[in-house]
Amino acid sequence: MAAWGYNDFGQTAVPAPPAGQTYTAVAAGGNHSLALTSAGQVIAWGSYNGQTAVPAPPAPSAGQTYTAVAAGDEHSLALTSAGQVISWGRYNDQTDVPAPPAGQTYTAIAAGSAHSLALTSAGQVISWGSYPGQAAVPAPPAGDTYTAIAAGRSHSLALTSAGQVISWGYINYGPIAAPWLPAGQTYTAIAAGRSHSVALTSAGEVIAWGSNEFRQLDVPFLPFGQTYTAIAAGSVHSLALTSAGKVISWGNHADDVPAPPIGKAYTAVAGGGFHSLALASGTSESSPTGSLGSIFGS
């Protein structure tokens, strides 16, 4: 794993994974970081307001492990192999995870500044937390379900099965709704920052909208012959992964992205308050696999 940016709380001081394990997913919060290991453990480091005190998954003796992580401003989420969401951290209302609708389980998670989202096995979005308007999840268009979620500071995004982006909540100094795409293109991934949003298109382009006070919407041109394959949004910066396994970053606190270890390529990215994380694996010729599903916005 590579980490860069602010380290005033130790959020970029990546600990080694437990012996015999590797990291498989990462999430970046306000001043803390999370990683999922190949054995289904969650490792947390950075600011100590409770968000790094990882609870054990329910019934580990029955083989339950963690399968996904998300990091908010001062709270953390993890998804279990049984489809439960575990939440911990500073905000008390973040630990009050609603039960999924009858007959459903949770399949994905996202953490905003002070609210959380979870996606159910039937394609519903459940929201809880402190920001007004976040609980009022709009219904998807007729015949669609939700397939991905992202949470910013005070707004939320959901991706539909038809490749549309639905947004709700509030952002400062910019539009909240996603731009229309050219005919034949759809959105395939989403990320939310403090007051901006980022989406990946089926053509491998990155679209950004919302506030641009720190140039977090100014998507750089790609090297010739490459496309974007994954995205992430920090508080006031944005990141994208290219088909060559490189991480491109722009906006405030984008900083210089470190090169991956020799013989490896980046395969996933995450953006936090003022720091970033990336996973590197395989060889430099390996194909990037995608981004994390949940990104912090503060």
PDB file of C-alpha atoms in Angstrom:
ATOM      1  CA  MET A   1       0.000   0.000   0.000  1.00  0.00           C
ATOM      2  CA  ALA A   2       1.122   3.553  -0.730  1.00  0.00           C
ATOM      3  CA  ALA A   3      -0.039   6.528   1.352  1.00  0.00           C
ATOM      4  CA  TRP A   4       0.665  10.227   0.868  1.00  0.00           C
ATOM      5  CA  GLY A   5      -0.550  13.647   1.991  1.00  0.00           C
ATOM      6  CA  TYR A   6      -1.062  14.977   5.512  1.00  0.00           C
ATOM      7  CA  ASN A   7       0.230  12.736   8.275  1.00  0.00           C
ATOM      8  CA  ASP A   8      -0.487  14.892  11.323  1.00  0.00           C
ATOM      9  CA  PHE A   9      -2.458  12.058  12.949  1.00  0.00           C
ATOM     10  CA  GLY A  10      -0.447   9.180  11.526  1.00  0.00           C
ATOM     11  CA  GLN A  11      -3.007   8.489   8.795  1.00  0.00           C
ATOM     12  CA  THR A  12      -0.314   7.758   6.189  1.00  0.00           C
ATOM     13  CA  ALA A  13       1.868   5.642   8.509  1.00  0.00           C
ATOM     14  CA  VAL A  14       0.682   2.339   7.047  1.00  0.00           C
ATOM     15  CA  PRO A  15       1.222  -0.630   9.371  1.00  0.00           C
ATOM     16  CA  ALA A  16       2.404  -3.924   7.930  1.00  0.00           C
ATOM     17  CA  PRO A  17      -0.409  -6.459   7.459  1.00  0.00           C
ATOM     18  CA  PRO A  18      -0.500  -9.447   9.814  1.00  0.00           C
ATOM     19  CA  ALA A  19       1.940 -12.215   8.984  1.00  0.00           C
ATOM     20  CA  GLY A  20       0.937 -14.206   5.919  1.00  0.00           C
ATOM     21  CA  GLN A  21      -1.729 -11.689   4.856  1.00  0.00           C
ATOM     22  CA  THR A  22      -1.945  -8.912   2.277  1.00  0.00           C
ATOM     23  CA  TYR A  23      -4.170  -5.867   1.965  1.00  0.00           C
ATOM     24  CA  THR A  24      -7.081  -6.205  -0.459  1.00  0.00           C
ATOM     25  CA  ALA A  25      -9.069  -2.970  -0.004  1.00  0.00           C
ATOM     26  CA  VAL A  26      -8.527   0.481   1.511  1.00  0.00           C
ATOM     27  CA  ALA A  27     -10.590   3.438   2.717  1.00  0.00           C
ATOM     28  CA  ALA A  28      -9.510   6.919   3.794  1.00  0.00           C
ATOM     29  CA  GLY A  29     -11.360   9.053   6.335  1.00  0.00           C
ATOM     30  CA  GLY A  30     -10.889  12.541   7.720  1.00  0.00           C
ATOM     31  CA  ASN A  31      -7.721  11.783   9.649  1.00  0.00           C
ATOM     32  CA  HIS A  32      -7.686   8.001   9.728  1.00  0.00           C
ATOM     33  CA  SER A  33      -7.318   5.067   7.348  1.00  0.00           C
ATOM     34  CA  LEU A  34      -8.676   1.537   7.068  1.00  0.00           C
ATOM     35  CA  ALA A  35      -7.500  -1.547   5.227  1.00  0.00           C
ATOM     36  CA  LEU A  36      -9.044  -4.960   4.676  1.00  0.00           C
ATOM     37  CA  THR A  37      -6.754  -7.976   4.724  1.00  0.00           C
ATOM     38  CA  SER A  38      -6.859 -11.185   2.710  1.00  0.00           C
ATOM     39  CA  ALA A  39      -8.056 -13.002   5.857  1.00  0.00           C
ATOM     40  CA  GLY A  40     -10.999 -10.638   6.326  1.00  0.00           C
ATOM     41  CA  GLN A  41      -9.516  -8.539   9.126  1.00  0.00           C
ATOM     42  CA  VAL A  42      -9.804  -4.746   9.349  1.00  0.00           C
ATOM     43  CA  ILE A  43      -6.691  -2.758  10.273  1.00  0.00           C
ATOM     44  CA  ALA A  44      -7.133   0.908  11.267  1.00  0.00           C
ATOM     45  CA  TRP A  45      -4.659   3.702  11.982  1.00  0.00           C
ATOM     46  CA  GLY A  46      -4.601   7.479  12.359  1.00  0.00           C
ATOM     47  CA  SER A  47      -6.742   9.765  14.535  1.00  0.00           C
ATOM     48  CA  TYR A  48      -7.925   8.239  17.781  1.00  0.00           C
ATOM     49  CA  ASN A  49     -11.504   9.347  18.397  1.00  0.00           C
ATOM     50  CA  GLY A  50     -12.749   5.782  18.444  1.00  0.00           C
ATOM     51  CA  GLN A  51     -12.717   5.252  14.689  1.00  0.00           C
ATOM     52  CA  THR A  52      -9.635   3.030  14.863  1.00  0.00           C
ATOM     53  CA  ALA A  53     -10.956   0.763  17.642  1.00  0.00           C
ATOM     54  CA  VAL A  54     -12.082  -1.994  15.281  1.00  0.00           C
ATOM     55  CA  PRO A  55     -14.641  -4.365  16.826  1.00  0.00           C
ATOM     56  CA  ALA A  56     -14.430  -8.077  16.082  1.00  0.00           C
ATOM     57  CA  PRO A  57     -16.950  -9.283  13.503  1.00  0.00           C
ATOM     58  CA  PRO A  58     -20.021 -11.034  14.918  1.00  0.00           C
ATOM     59  CA  ALA A  59     -19.555 -14.758  15.579  1.00  0.00           C
ATOM     60  CA  PRO A  60     -16.007 -15.097  14.224  1.00  0.00           C
ATOM     61  CA  SER A  61     -16.090 -18.693  15.479  1.00  0.00           C
ATOM     62  CA  ALA A  62     -18.768 -19.339  12.873  1.00  0.00           C
ATOM     63  CA  GLY A  63     -16.440 -18.153  10.123  1.00  0.00           C
ATOM     64  CA  GLN A  64     -17.755 -14.608   9.712  1.00  0.00           C
ATOM     65  CA  THR A  65     -15.184 -12.122   8.398  1.00  0.00           C
ATOM     66  CA  TYR A  66     -15.142  -8.577   7.080  1.00  0.00           C
ATOM     67  CA  THR A  67     -15.505  -8.073   3.321  1.00  0.00           C
ATOM     68  CA  ALA A  68     -15.533  -4.269   2.788  1.00  0.00           C
ATOM     69  CA  VAL A  69     -14.577  -1.058   4.595  1.00  0.00           C
ATOM     70  CA  ALA A  70     -15.612   2.606   4.501  1.00  0.00           C
ATOM     71  CA  ALA A  71     -14.256   5.633   6.370  1.00  0.00           C
ATOM     72  CA  GLY A  72     -16.083   8.838   7.280  1.00  0.00           C
ATOM     73  CA  ASP A  73     -14.896  11.954   9.052  1.00  0.00           C
ATOM     74  CA  GLU A  74     -14.678  10.412  12.521  1.00  0.00           C
ATOM     75  CA  HIS A  75     -16.438   7.073  12.104  1.00  0.00           C
ATOM     76  CA  SER A  76     -15.794   3.793  10.313  1.00  0.00           C
ATOM     77  CA  LEU A  77     -17.891   1.046   8.725  1.00  0.00           C
ATOM     78  CA  ALA A  78     -17.229  -2.567   7.837  1.00  0.00           C
ATOM     79  CA  LEU A  79     -19.375  -5.092   5.996  1.00  0.00           C
ATOM     80  CA  THR A  80     -19.404  -8.700   7.150  1.00  0.00           C
ATOM     81  CA  SER A  81     -19.568 -11.879   5.085  1.00  0.00           C
ATOM     82  CA  ALA A  82     -23.101 -12.379   6.432  1.00  0.00           C
ATOM     83  CA  GLY A  83     -24.247  -9.024   5.046  1.00  0.00           C
ATOM     84  CA  GLN A  84     -24.229  -7.106   8.337  1.00  0.00           C
ATOM     85  CA  VAL A  85     -22.870  -3.567   8.776  1.00  0.00           C
ATOM     86  CA  ILE A  86     -20.715  -2.820  11.815  1.00  0.00           C
ATOM     87  CA  SER A  87     -20.107   0.845  12.683  1.00  0.00           C
ATOM     88  CA  TRP A  88     -17.844   2.496  15.233  1.00  0.00           C
ATOM     89  CA  GLY A  89     -16.325   5.890  15.994  1.00  0.00           C
ATOM     90  CA  ARG A  90     -17.091   9.264  17.494  1.00  0.00           C
ATOM     91  CA  TYR A  91     -20.622   9.929  16.257  1.00  0.00           C
ATOM     92  CA  ASN A  92     -23.038   7.958  18.397  1.00  0.00           C
ATOM     93  CA  ASP A  93     -25.787   7.928  15.789  1.00  0.00           C
ATOM     94  CA  GLN A  94     -23.401   6.250  13.356  1.00  0.00           C
ATOM     95  CA  THR A  95     -23.410   3.108  15.466  1.00  0.00           C
ATOM     96  CA  ASP A  96     -27.199   2.820  15.247  1.00  0.00           C
ATOM     97  CA  VAL A  97     -27.172   0.850  12.005  1.00  0.00           C
ATOM     98  CA  PRO A  98     -30.720   0.177  10.792  1.00  0.00           C
ATOM     99  CA  ALA A  99     -31.663  -3.412  10.077  1.00  0.00           C
ATOM    100  CA  PRO A 100     -32.055  -4.158   6.363  1.00  0.00           C
ATOM    101  CA  PRO A 101     -35.571  -4.762   5.066  1.00  0.00           C
ATOM    102  CA  ALA A 102     -36.956  -8.225   5.720  1.00  0.00           C
ATOM    103  CA  GLY A 103     -35.315 -10.915   3.605  1.00  0.00           C
ATOM    104  CA  GLN A 104     -32.446  -8.672   2.497  1.00  0.00           C
ATOM    105  CA  THR A 105     -28.797  -8.275   3.482  1.00  0.00           C
ATOM    106  CA  TYR A 106     -26.340  -5.432   2.995  1.00  0.00           C
ATOM    107  CA  THR A 107     -23.927  -5.691   0.054  1.00  0.00           C
ATOM    108  CA  ALA A 108     -22.045  -2.355  -0.005  1.00  0.00           C
ATOM    109  CA  ILE A 109     -21.283   0.561   2.326  1.00  0.00           C
ATOM    110  CA  ALA A 110     -20.319   4.241   2.130  1.00  0.00           C
ATOM    111  CA  ALA A 111     -19.372   6.746   4.829  1.00  0.00           C
ATOM    112  CA  GLY A 112     -19.778  10.512   4.594  1.00  0.00           C
ATOM    113  CA  SER A 113     -18.740  13.202   7.014  1.00  0.00           C
ATOM    114  CA  ALA A 114     -21.454  12.373   9.571  1.00  0.00           C
ATOM    115  CA  HIS A 115     -23.817  10.049   7.748  1.00  0.00           C
ATOM    116  CA  SER A 116     -23.643   6.547   6.323  1.00  0.00           C
ATOM    117  CA  LEU A 117     -25.191   4.590   3.464  1.00  0.00           C
ATOM    118  CA  ALA A 118     -25.687   0.894   2.841  1.00  0.00           C
ATOM    119  CA  LEU A 119     -26.867  -0.914  -0.282  1.00  0.00           C
ATOM    120  CA  THR A 120     -29.127  -3.930   0.091  1.00  0.00           C
ATOM    121  CA  SER A 121     -29.261  -7.177  -1.862  1.00  0.00           C
ATOM    122  CA  ALA A 122     -32.471  -5.941  -3.510  1.00  0.00           C
ATOM    123  CA  GLY A 123     -30.849  -2.725  -4.724  1.00  0.00           C
ATOM    124  CA  GLN A 124     -32.263  -0.399  -2.065  1.00  0.00           C
ATOM    125  CA  VAL A 125     -30.268   2.344  -0.326  1.00  0.00           C
ATOM    126  CA  ILE A 126     -30.561   2.782   3.447  1.00  0.00           C
ATOM    127  CA  SER A 127     -29.237   6.000   4.997  1.00  0.00           C
ATOM    128  CA  TRP A 128     -28.631   7.094   8.599  1.00  0.00           C
ATOM    129  CA  GLY A 129     -26.667   9.741  10.496  1.00  0.00           C
ATOM    130  CA  SER A 130     -26.493  13.406  11.375  1.00  0.00           C
ATOM    131  CA  TYR A 131     -26.930  15.481   8.233  1.00  0.00           C
ATOM    132  CA  PRO A 132     -30.489  16.631   7.455  1.00  0.00           C
ATOM    133  CA  GLY A 133     -31.848  15.391   4.147  1.00  0.00           C
ATOM    134  CA  GLN A 134     -29.612  12.341   3.960  1.00  0.00           C
ATOM    135  CA  ALA A 135     -32.317   9.951   5.127  1.00  0.00           C
ATOM    136  CA  ALA A 136     -34.644  11.029   2.314  1.00  0.00           C
ATOM    137  CA  VAL A 137     -33.285   8.594  -0.290  1.00  0.00           C
ATOM    138  CA  PRO A 138     -35.039   9.114  -3.632  1.00  0.00           C
ATOM    139  CA  ALA A 139     -36.510   6.089  -5.358  1.00  0.00           C
ATOM    140  CA  PRO A 140     -34.640   4.930  -8.475  1.00  0.00           C
ATOM    141  CA  PRO A 141     -36.321   5.424 -11.856  1.00  0.00           C
ATOM    142  CA  ALA A 142     -39.047   2.917 -12.657  1.00  0.00           C
ATOM    143  CA  GLY A 143     -37.607  -0.504 -13.449  1.00  0.00           C
ATOM    144  CA  ASP A 144     -34.160   0.329 -12.056  1.00  0.00           C
ATOM    145  CA  THR A 145     -32.379  -0.625  -8.868  1.00  0.00           C
ATOM    146  CA  TYR A 146     -29.350   0.904  -7.190  1.00  0.00           C
ATOM    147  CA  THR A 147     -26.002  -0.801  -7.742  1.00  0.00           C
ATOM    148  CA  ALA A 148     -23.424   1.489  -6.045  1.00  0.00           C
ATOM    149  CA  ILE A 149     -23.314   4.272  -3.442  1.00  0.00           C
ATOM    150  CA  ALA A 150     -21.069   7.170  -2.396  1.00  0.00           C
ATOM    151  CA  ALA A 151     -21.284   9.637   0.497  1.00  0.00           C
ATOM    152  CA  GLY A 152     -19.850  13.150   0.696  1.00  0.00           C
ATOM    153  CA  ARG A 153     -19.939  15.734   3.440  1.00  0.00           C
ATOM    154  CA  SER A 154     -23.635  16.543   3.198  1.00  0.00           C
ATOM    155  CA  HIS A 155     -24.708  14.904  -0.051  1.00  0.00           C
ATOM    156  CA  SER A 156     -25.065  11.366  -1.326  1.00  0.00           C
ATOM    157  CA  LEU A 157     -24.920   9.590  -4.680  1.00  0.00           C
ATOM    158  CA  ALA A 158     -26.322   6.328  -5.961  1.00  0.00           C
ATOM    159  CA  LEU A 159     -25.715   4.604  -9.282  1.00  0.00           C
ATOM    160  CA  THR A 160     -28.641   2.870 -10.981  1.00  0.00           C
ATOM    161  CA  SER A 161     -28.674  -0.383 -12.922  1.00  0.00           C
ATOM    162  CA  ALA A 162     -29.202   1.698 -16.076  1.00  0.00           C
ATOM    163  CA  GLY A 163     -26.062   3.744 -15.445  1.00  0.00           C
ATOM    164  CA  GLN A 164     -27.673   6.926 -14.151  1.00  0.00           C
ATOM    165  CA  VAL A 165     -26.445   8.899 -11.129  1.00  0.00           C
ATOM    166  CA  ILE A 166     -29.046   9.973  -8.577  1.00  0.00           C
ATOM    167  CA  SER A 167     -28.010  12.598  -6.012  1.00  0.00           C
ATOM    168  CA  TRP A 168     -29.588  14.090  -2.908  1.00  0.00           C
ATOM    169  CA  GLY A 169     -28.639  16.328   0.009  1.00  0.00           C
ATOM    170  CA  TYR A 170     -26.794  19.622  -0.268  1.00  0.00           C
ATOM    171  CA  ILE A 171     -23.459  20.963  -1.560  1.00  0.00           C
ATOM    172  CA  ASN A 172     -22.006  24.472  -1.590  1.00  0.00           C
ATOM    173  CA  TYR A 173     -21.095  26.443  -4.705  1.00  0.00           C
ATOM    174  CA  GLY A 174     -22.004  24.045  -7.467  1.00  0.00           C
ATOM    175  CA  PRO A 175     -24.614  21.753  -8.991  1.00  0.00           C
ATOM    176  CA  ILE A 176     -25.543  18.548  -7.189  1.00  0.00           C
ATOM    177  CA  ALA A 177     -27.007  16.741 -10.206  1.00  0.00           C
ATOM    178  CA  ALA A 178     -24.725  14.770 -12.529  1.00  0.00           C
ATOM    179  CA  PRO A 179     -24.175  16.148 -16.042  1.00  0.00           C
ATOM    180  CA  TRP A 180     -25.908  14.439 -18.938  1.00  0.00           C
ATOM    181  CA  LEU A 181     -23.730  12.078 -20.945  1.00  0.00           C
ATOM    182  CA  PRO A 182     -23.450  11.711 -24.727  1.00  0.00           C
ATOM    183  CA  ALA A 183     -25.798   9.177 -26.281  1.00  0.00           C
ATOM    184  CA  GLY A 184     -24.610   5.615 -25.816  1.00  0.00           C
ATOM    185  CA  GLN A 185     -22.582   6.289 -22.668  1.00  0.00           C
ATOM    186  CA  THR A 186     -23.510   5.491 -19.065  1.00  0.00           C
ATOM    187  CA  TYR A 187     -21.955   6.028 -15.672  1.00  0.00           C
ATOM    188  CA  THR A 188     -20.194   3.017 -14.149  1.00  0.00           C
ATOM    189  CA  ALA A 189     -18.716   4.260 -10.832  1.00  0.00           C
ATOM    190  CA  ILE A 190     -19.203   7.180  -8.426  1.00  0.00           C
ATOM    191  CA  ALA A 191     -17.313   9.021  -5.658  1.00  0.00           C
ATOM    192  CA  ALA A 192     -18.201  11.992  -3.451  1.00  0.00           C
ATOM    193  CA  GLY A 193     -16.004  14.632  -1.801  1.00  0.00           C
ATOM    194  CA  ARG A 194     -16.755  17.546   0.493  1.00  0.00           C
ATOM    195  CA  SER A 195     -18.653  19.611  -2.072  1.00  0.00           C
ATOM    196  CA  HIS A 196     -17.963  17.831  -5.339  1.00  0.00           C
ATOM    197  CA  SER A 197     -18.735  14.558  -7.075  1.00  0.00           C
ATOM    198  CA  VAL A 198     -16.842  12.375  -9.526  1.00  0.00           C
ATOM    199  CA  ALA A 199     -18.110   9.664 -11.864  1.00  0.00           C
ATOM    200  CA  LEU A 200     -16.534   7.225 -14.305  1.00  0.00           C
ATOM    201  CA  THR A 201     -18.177   6.641 -17.680  1.00  0.00           C
ATOM    202  CA  SER A 202     -18.474   3.528 -19.801  1.00  0.00           C
ATOM    203  CA  ALA A 203     -15.990   5.123 -22.222  1.00  0.00           C
ATOM    204  CA  GLY A 204     -13.336   5.363 -19.489  1.00  0.00           C
ATOM    205  CA  GLU A 205     -13.679   9.104 -19.000  1.00  0.00           C
ATOM    206  CA  VAL A 206     -13.948  10.929 -15.655  1.00  0.00           C
ATOM    207  CA  ILE A 207     -16.688  13.534 -15.157  1.00  0.00           C
ATOM    208  CA  ALA A 208     -16.593  15.853 -12.122  1.00  0.00           C
ATOM    209  CA  TRP A 209     -19.154  18.407 -10.946  1.00  0.00           C
ATOM    210  CA  GLY A 210     -20.050  20.556  -7.948  1.00  0.00           C
ATOM    211  CA  SER A 211     -17.701  23.022  -6.266  1.00  0.00           C
ATOM    212  CA  ASN A 212     -14.410  23.779  -8.026  1.00  0.00           C
ATOM    213  CA  GLU A 213     -12.827  26.178  -5.531  1.00  0.00           C
ATOM    214  CA  PHE A 214      -9.698  24.018  -5.361  1.00  0.00           C
ATOM    215  CA  ARG A 215      -9.729  22.836  -9.010  1.00  0.00           C
ATOM    216  CA  GLN A 216     -10.977  19.409  -7.949  1.00  0.00           C
ATOM    217  CA  LEU A 217     -13.130  19.347 -11.104  1.00  0.00           C
ATOM    218  CA  ASP A 218     -10.242  19.978 -13.532  1.00  0.00           C
ATOM    219  CA  VAL A 219      -9.733  16.413 -14.712  1.00  0.00           C
ATOM    220  CA  PRO A 220      -6.270  16.033 -16.311  1.00  0.00           C
ATOM    221  CA  PHE A 221      -5.822  14.749 -19.838  1.00  0.00           C
ATOM    222  CA  LEU A 222      -4.857  11.082 -20.027  1.00  0.00           C
ATOM    223  CA  PRO A 223      -1.671   9.763 -21.586  1.00  0.00           C
ATOM    224  CA  PHE A 224      -2.293   8.586 -25.149  1.00  0.00           C
ATOM    225  CA  GLY A 225      -3.904   5.163 -25.428  1.00  0.00           C
ATOM    226  CA  GLN A 226      -5.048   4.964 -21.784  1.00  0.00           C
ATOM    227  CA  THR A 227      -8.454   5.204 -20.153  1.00  0.00           C
ATOM    228  CA  TYR A 228      -9.553   5.745 -16.594  1.00  0.00           C
ATOM    229  CA  THR A 229     -10.658   2.604 -14.767  1.00  0.00           C
ATOM    230  CA  ALA A 230     -11.426   3.737 -11.192  1.00  0.00           C
ATOM    231  CA  ILE A 231     -12.036   6.933  -9.211  1.00  0.00           C
ATOM    232  CA  ALA A 232     -11.953   8.360  -5.700  1.00  0.00           C
ATOM    233  CA  ALA A 233     -12.706  11.701  -4.068  1.00  0.00           C
ATOM    234  CA  GLY A 234     -11.070  13.276  -1.051  1.00  0.00           C
ATOM    235  CA  SER A 235     -12.264  16.343   0.789  1.00  0.00           C
ATOM    236  CA  VAL A 236     -11.069  18.827  -1.849  1.00  0.00           C
ATOM    237  CA  HIS A 237      -9.128  16.633  -4.255  1.00  0.00           C
ATOM    238  CA  SER A 238      -9.896  13.890  -6.751  1.00  0.00           C
ATOM    239  CA  LEU A 239      -8.096  10.751  -7.904  1.00  0.00           C
ATOM    240  CA  ALA A 240      -8.352   8.367 -10.823  1.00  0.00           C
ATOM    241  CA  LEU A 241      -6.667   5.122 -11.752  1.00  0.00           C
ATOM    242  CA  THR A 242      -5.575   4.559 -15.348  1.00  0.00           C
ATOM    243  CA  SER A 243      -5.580   1.401 -17.443  1.00  0.00           C
ATOM    244  CA  ALA A 244      -1.777   1.370 -17.101  1.00  0.00           C
ATOM    245  CA  GLY A 245      -2.040   1.157 -13.314  1.00  0.00           C
ATOM    246  CA  LYS A 246      -1.074   4.759 -12.621  1.00  0.00           C
ATOM    247  CA  VAL A 247      -2.816   7.092 -10.145  1.00  0.00           C
ATOM    248  CA  ILE A 248      -3.607  10.637 -11.300  1.00  0.00           C
ATOM    249  CA  SER A 249      -4.525  13.205  -8.620  1.00  0.00           C
ATOM    250  CA  TRP A 250      -5.751  16.803  -8.862  1.00  0.00           C
ATOM    251  CA  GLY A 251      -7.168  19.548  -6.641  1.00  0.00           C
ATOM    252  CA  ASN A 252      -5.963  20.813  -3.270  1.00  0.00           C
ATOM    253  CA  HIS A 253      -3.733  18.441  -1.288  1.00  0.00           C
ATOM    254  CA  ALA A 254      -3.357  16.226  -4.369  1.00  0.00           C
ATOM    255  CA  ASP A 255       0.403  16.109  -3.729  1.00  0.00           C
ATOM    256  CA  ASP A 256       2.858  14.046  -5.726  1.00  0.00           C
ATOM    257  CA  VAL A 257       1.690  10.457  -6.146  1.00  0.00           C
ATOM    258  CA  PRO A 258       4.489   8.050  -5.209  1.00  0.00           C
ATOM    259  CA  ALA A 259       5.508   5.473  -7.783  1.00  0.00           C
ATOM    260  CA  PRO A 260       4.348   1.923  -7.038  1.00  0.00           C
ATOM    261  CA  PRO A 261       6.963  -0.628  -5.987  1.00  0.00           C
ATOM    262  CA  ILE A 262       9.060  -2.020  -8.836  1.00  0.00           C
ATOM    263  CA  GLY A 263       7.172  -4.717 -10.715  1.00  0.00           C
ATOM    264  CA  LYS A 264       3.762  -3.664  -9.393  1.00  0.00           C
ATOM    265  CA  ALA A 265       0.897  -1.483 -10.585  1.00  0.00           C
ATOM    266  CA  TYR A 266      -1.769   0.380  -8.660  1.00  0.00           C
ATOM    267  CA  THR A 267      -5.110  -1.427  -8.547  1.00  0.00           C
ATOM    268  CA  ALA A 268      -7.301   0.679  -6.211  1.00  0.00           C
ATOM    269  CA  VAL A 269      -7.434   4.219  -4.810  1.00  0.00           C
ATOM    270  CA  ALA A 270      -9.041   6.043  -1.883  1.00  0.00           C
ATOM    271  CA  GLY A 271      -9.227   9.726  -0.966  1.00  0.00           C
ATOM    272  CA  GLY A 272      -9.488  11.067   2.587  1.00  0.00           C
ATOM    273  CA  GLY A 273      -9.596  14.481   4.208  1.00  0.00           C
ATOM    274  CA  PHE A 274      -6.137  15.568   3.076  1.00  0.00           C
ATOM    275  CA  HIS A 275      -4.471  12.252   2.361  1.00  0.00           C
ATOM    276  CA  SER A 276      -4.715   9.445  -0.179  1.00  0.00           C
ATOM    277  CA  LEU A 277      -4.171   5.697  -0.320  1.00  0.00           C
ATOM    278  CA  ALA A 278      -3.513   3.265  -3.166  1.00  0.00           C
ATOM    279  CA  LEU A 279      -3.093  -0.477  -3.377  1.00  0.00           C
ATOM    280  CA  ALA A 280      -0.365  -1.946  -5.569  1.00  0.00           C
ATOM    281  CA  SER A 281      -0.231  -5.567  -6.663  1.00  0.00           C
ATOM    282  CA  GLY A 282       0.729  -7.877  -9.509  1.00  0.00           C
ATOM    283  CA  THR A 283       3.155  -6.755 -12.185  1.00  0.00           C
ATOM    284  CA  SER A 284       3.311  -3.494 -14.071  1.00  0.00           C
ATOM    285  CA  GLU A 285       1.478  -5.210 -16.910  1.00  0.00           C
ATOM    286  CA  SER A 286      -1.433  -6.335 -14.750  1.00  0.00           C
ATOM    287  CA  SER A 287      -4.829  -4.773 -15.381  1.00  0.00           C
ATOM    288  CA  PRO A 288      -6.244  -2.484 -12.671  1.00  0.00           C
ATOM    289  CA  THR A 289      -9.284  -4.006 -11.013  1.00  0.00           C
ATOM    290  CA  GLY A 290     -11.184  -0.949  -9.854  1.00  0.00           C
ATOM    291  CA  SER A 291     -11.694   1.491  -7.038  1.00  0.00           C
ATOM    292  CA  LEU A 292     -13.041   1.259  -3.552  1.00  0.00           C
ATOM    293  CA  GLY A 293     -16.790   1.535  -3.239  1.00  0.00           C
ATOM    294  CA  SER A 294     -16.885   4.111  -0.544  1.00  0.00           C
ATOM    295  CA  ILE A 295     -14.990   7.327  -0.281  1.00  0.00           C
ATOM    296  CA  PHE A 296     -14.883   9.954   2.467  1.00  0.00           C
ATOM    297  CA  GLY A 297     -15.974  13.544   1.894  1.00  0.00           C
ATOM    298  CA  SER A 298     -15.541  16.204   4.531  1.00  0.00           C
TER     299      SER A 298
END
